[in-house]
Amino acid sequence: MRIALYYLIQCTWGVVQSTLGVIYFIFYFSERHYFYHGAVVTEWNAKSSVSLGMFVFVTKEPYFYDKLKNEYTIEELSQRLLVHEYGHTIQSLILGPLYLIIIGIPSTLWGFLPCCNIKRKAKSISYFSFFTEKWANFLGEQVTGQKSMENLVIN
């Protein structure tokens, strides 16, 4: 019942981001896919990960693994990243059509603007300390009961 409700809300209230997710899913159809708490997960070769409605696209090998390999296995980092991205799907459930404005755009700017990258690197600020990412970590952990990215510095 819970999964059915998850799909219903993602396909109605979250229709904008879920439609974008379907387009990405079709484009990356040949990649590995599986379900995670109702979300459709695709492992892709991109450097970063993204969540669009009920569709989660996670990197096959987190680029930051080399910096953290003394503390975490690649499987543990990948699982934590999945929990984090799943948290974004919960944000989509909550915010619906406002998700891309409140979460998607600020998160993308925080991740890719050169001035933000320089600031994070210079001050060793965690990417996951930004409000969109911190909230995704919290929601992912609450719903799945698993650890997320916390405040790992990945720059």
mmCIF file of C-alpha atoms in Angstrom:
data_model
loop_
_atom_site.group_PDB
_atom_site.id
_atom_site.type_symbol
_atom_site.label_atom_id
_atom_site.label_comp_id
_atom_site.label_asym_id
_atom_site.label_seq_id
_atom_site.Cartn_x
_atom_site.Cartn_y
_atom_site.Cartn_z
ATOM 1 C CA MET A 1 0.000 0.000 0.000
ATOM 2 C CA ARG A 2 2.809 2.399 0.926
ATOM 3 C CA ILE A 3 4.616 1.800 -2.374
ATOM 4 C CA ALA A 4 1.400 2.335 -4.354
ATOM 5 C CA LEU A 5 0.868 5.655 -2.576
ATOM 6 C CA TYR A 6 4.519 6.587 -3.276
ATOM 7 C CA TYR A 7 3.962 5.973 -7.023
ATOM 8 C CA LEU A 8 0.625 7.777 -7.069
ATOM 9 C CA ILE A 9 2.045 10.912 -5.459
ATOM 10 C CA GLN A 10 5.210 10.874 -7.601
ATOM 11 C CA CYS A 11 3.103 10.539 -10.767
ATOM 12 C CA THR A 12 0.654 13.315 -9.835
ATOM 13 C CA TRP A 13 2.063 15.827 -7.340
ATOM 14 C CA GLY A 14 5.616 15.142 -8.591
ATOM 15 C CA VAL A 15 4.718 14.785 -12.276
ATOM 16 C CA VAL A 16 7.223 17.380 -13.539
ATOM 17 C CA GLN A 17 10.337 15.762 -12.073
ATOM 18 C CA SER A 18 8.992 12.224 -12.619
ATOM 19 C CA THR A 19 8.480 13.015 -16.316
ATOM 20 C CA LEU A 20 12.094 14.182 -16.539
ATOM 21 C CA GLY A 21 13.054 10.984 -14.712
ATOM 22 C CA VAL A 22 11.228 8.844 -17.289
ATOM 23 C CA ILE A 23 13.097 10.629 -20.094
ATOM 24 C CA TYR A 24 16.450 9.963 -18.397
ATOM 25 C CA PHE A 25 15.374 6.371 -17.695
ATOM 26 C CA ILE A 26 14.613 5.775 -21.368
ATOM 27 C CA PHE A 27 17.889 7.367 -22.417
ATOM 28 C CA TYR A 28 19.827 5.158 -19.977
ATOM 29 C CA PHE A 29 17.666 2.068 -20.510
ATOM 30 C CA SER A 30 20.655 -0.176 -21.242
ATOM 31 C CA GLU A 31 22.184 0.516 -17.803
ATOM 32 C CA ARG A 32 21.531 -1.576 -14.683
ATOM 33 C CA HIS A 33 18.206 -0.828 -12.945
ATOM 34 C CA TYR A 34 16.664 -1.982 -9.668
ATOM 35 C CA PHE A 35 14.078 -0.900 -7.098
ATOM 36 C CA TYR A 36 14.945 0.678 -3.760
ATOM 37 C CA HIS A 37 12.035 1.402 -1.376
ATOM 38 C CA GLY A 38 9.841 1.987 -4.432
ATOM 39 C CA ALA A 39 12.274 4.226 -6.306
ATOM 40 C CA VAL A 40 13.568 3.121 -9.694
ATOM 41 C CA VAL A 41 17.353 3.232 -9.453
ATOM 42 C CA THR A 42 19.657 3.420 -12.464
ATOM 43 C CA GLU A 43 23.408 3.025 -12.151
ATOM 44 C CA TRP A 44 25.128 5.222 -14.703
ATOM 45 C CA ASN A 45 28.658 6.284 -15.636
ATOM 46 C CA ALA A 46 28.105 9.979 -14.855
ATOM 47 C CA LYS A 47 30.325 11.618 -12.261
ATOM 48 C CA SER A 48 27.419 12.744 -10.116
ATOM 49 C CA SER A 49 24.043 11.384 -9.012
ATOM 50 C CA VAL A 50 20.572 12.883 -9.343
ATOM 51 C CA SER A 51 16.994 12.174 -8.263
ATOM 52 C CA LEU A 52 14.025 13.070 -10.423
ATOM 53 C CA GLY A 53 10.729 12.126 -8.814
ATOM 54 C CA MET A 54 10.736 8.390 -8.237
ATOM 55 C CA PHE A 55 13.787 7.928 -10.476
ATOM 56 C CA VAL A 56 17.249 7.865 -8.936
ATOM 57 C CA PHE A 57 20.401 7.912 -11.054
ATOM 58 C CA VAL A 58 23.496 6.971 -9.083
ATOM 59 C CA THR A 59 27.088 6.934 -10.195
ATOM 60 C CA LYS A 60 28.623 3.469 -10.572
ATOM 61 C CA GLU A 61 31.820 4.618 -8.888
ATOM 62 C CA PRO A 62 31.692 7.670 -6.637
ATOM 63 C CA TYR A 63 34.461 10.009 -7.831
ATOM 64 C CA PHE A 64 35.304 10.874 -4.230
ATOM 65 C CA TYR A 65 36.047 7.276 -3.226
ATOM 66 C CA ASP A 66 39.826 7.774 -3.515
ATOM 67 C CA LYS A 67 39.690 10.493 -0.837
ATOM 68 C CA LEU A 68 37.710 8.316 1.572
ATOM 69 C CA LYS A 69 38.931 4.775 0.842
ATOM 70 C CA ASN A 70 40.827 4.573 4.133
ATOM 71 C CA GLU A 71 37.558 5.085 6.024
ATOM 72 C CA TYR A 72 34.882 3.470 3.834
ATOM 73 C CA THR A 73 34.529 0.671 1.319
ATOM 74 C CA ILE A 74 33.172 1.581 -2.100
ATOM 75 C CA GLU A 75 30.064 -0.475 -1.312
ATOM 76 C CA GLU A 76 29.433 1.504 1.873
ATOM 77 C CA LEU A 77 29.881 4.859 0.120
ATOM 78 C CA SER A 78 27.622 3.759 -2.724
ATOM 79 C CA GLN A 79 24.944 2.658 -0.246
ATOM 80 C CA ARG A 80 25.185 5.940 1.685
ATOM 81 C CA LEU A 81 24.907 7.871 -1.559
ATOM 82 C CA LEU A 82 21.810 5.851 -2.486
ATOM 83 C CA VAL A 83 20.186 6.681 0.874
ATOM 84 C CA HIS A 84 20.990 10.350 0.269
ATOM 85 C CA GLU A 85 19.501 10.313 -3.235
ATOM 86 C CA TYR A 86 16.446 8.460 -1.944
ATOM 87 C CA GLY A 87 16.016 11.349 0.489
ATOM 88 C CA HIS A 88 15.628 13.613 -2.530
ATOM 89 C CA THR A 89 12.730 11.431 -3.728
ATOM 90 C CA ILE A 90 11.025 12.072 -0.397
ATOM 91 C CA GLN A 91 11.589 15.810 -0.893
ATOM 92 C CA SER A 92 9.818 15.386 -4.237
ATOM 93 C CA LEU A 93 6.847 13.792 -2.429
ATOM 94 C CA ILE A 94 6.684 16.714 -0.015
ATOM 95 C CA LEU A 95 7.296 19.614 -2.405
ATOM 96 C CA GLY A 96 5.691 18.300 -5.593
ATOM 97 C CA PRO A 97 5.878 20.898 -8.370
ATOM 98 C CA LEU A 98 8.128 23.115 -6.246
ATOM 99 C CA TYR A 99 10.834 20.442 -5.974
ATOM 100 C CA LEU A 100 12.903 21.616 -8.930
ATOM 101 C CA ILE A 101 12.755 25.243 -7.771
ATOM 102 C CA ILE A 102 13.435 24.650 -4.065
ATOM 103 C CA ILE A 103 15.752 21.624 -4.301
ATOM 104 C CA GLY A 104 16.862 20.913 -7.877
ATOM 105 C CA ILE A 105 18.152 24.313 -8.968
ATOM 106 C CA PRO A 106 19.862 25.308 -5.681
ATOM 107 C CA SER A 107 21.411 21.835 -5.347
ATOM 108 C CA THR A 108 22.745 21.937 -8.905
ATOM 109 C CA LEU A 109 24.183 25.413 -8.431
ATOM 110 C CA TRP A 110 25.780 24.403 -5.113
ATOM 111 C CA GLY A 111 27.335 21.382 -6.801
ATOM 112 C CA PHE A 112 28.516 22.860 -10.086
ATOM 113 C CA LEU A 113 29.103 26.612 -9.812
ATOM 114 C CA PRO A 114 32.863 27.237 -9.774
ATOM 115 C CA CYS A 115 32.569 29.812 -6.963
ATOM 116 C CA CYS A 116 30.801 27.252 -4.768
ATOM 117 C CA ASN A 117 33.381 24.579 -5.578
ATOM 118 C CA ILE A 118 36.221 26.951 -4.715
ATOM 119 C CA LYS A 119 34.565 27.942 -1.427
ATOM 120 C CA ARG A 120 33.919 24.322 -0.405
ATOM 121 C CA LYS A 121 37.487 23.276 -1.207
ATOM 122 C CA ALA A 122 39.142 26.286 0.426
ATOM 123 C CA LYS A 123 37.189 25.918 3.665
ATOM 124 C CA SER A 124 36.723 22.122 3.643
ATOM 125 C CA ILE A 125 32.963 22.571 3.638
ATOM 126 C CA SER A 126 30.917 19.451 3.070
ATOM 127 C CA TYR A 127 28.739 19.417 -0.023
ATOM 128 C CA PHE A 128 26.166 17.761 2.226
ATOM 129 C CA SER A 129 26.029 20.722 4.610
ATOM 130 C CA PHE A 130 23.889 22.717 2.151
ATOM 131 C CA PHE A 131 20.214 22.819 3.203
ATOM 132 C CA THR A 132 18.949 20.754 0.257
ATOM 133 C CA GLU A 133 21.532 18.022 0.856
ATOM 134 C CA LYS A 134 21.321 17.996 4.647
ATOM 135 C CA TRP A 135 17.546 17.624 4.436
ATOM 136 C CA ALA A 136 17.891 14.798 1.868
ATOM 137 C CA ASN A 137 20.298 12.991 4.219
ATOM 138 C CA PHE A 138 17.853 13.367 7.103
ATOM 139 C CA LEU A 139 14.834 12.149 5.120
ATOM 140 C CA GLY A 140 16.719 9.247 3.557
ATOM 141 C CA GLU A 141 17.912 8.062 6.964
ATOM 142 C CA GLN A 142 14.488 8.466 8.563
ATOM 143 C CA VAL A 143 12.665 6.507 5.873
ATOM 144 C CA THR A 144 15.221 3.744 5.234
ATOM 145 C CA GLY A 145 16.802 3.443 8.686
ATOM 146 C CA GLN A 146 20.234 3.428 7.018
ATOM 147 C CA LYS A 147 23.190 5.831 7.178
ATOM 148 C CA SER A 148 23.477 8.563 4.589
ATOM 149 C CA MET A 149 26.379 10.778 3.552
ATOM 150 C CA GLU A 150 26.289 12.823 6.770
ATOM 151 C CA ASN A 151 28.788 15.721 6.475
ATOM 152 C CA LEU A 152 31.474 13.938 4.479
ATOM 153 C CA VAL A 153 33.797 16.325 2.691
ATOM 154 C CA ILE A 154 34.044 14.984 -0.838
ATOM 155 C CA ASN A 155 35.728 17.868 -2.686
#
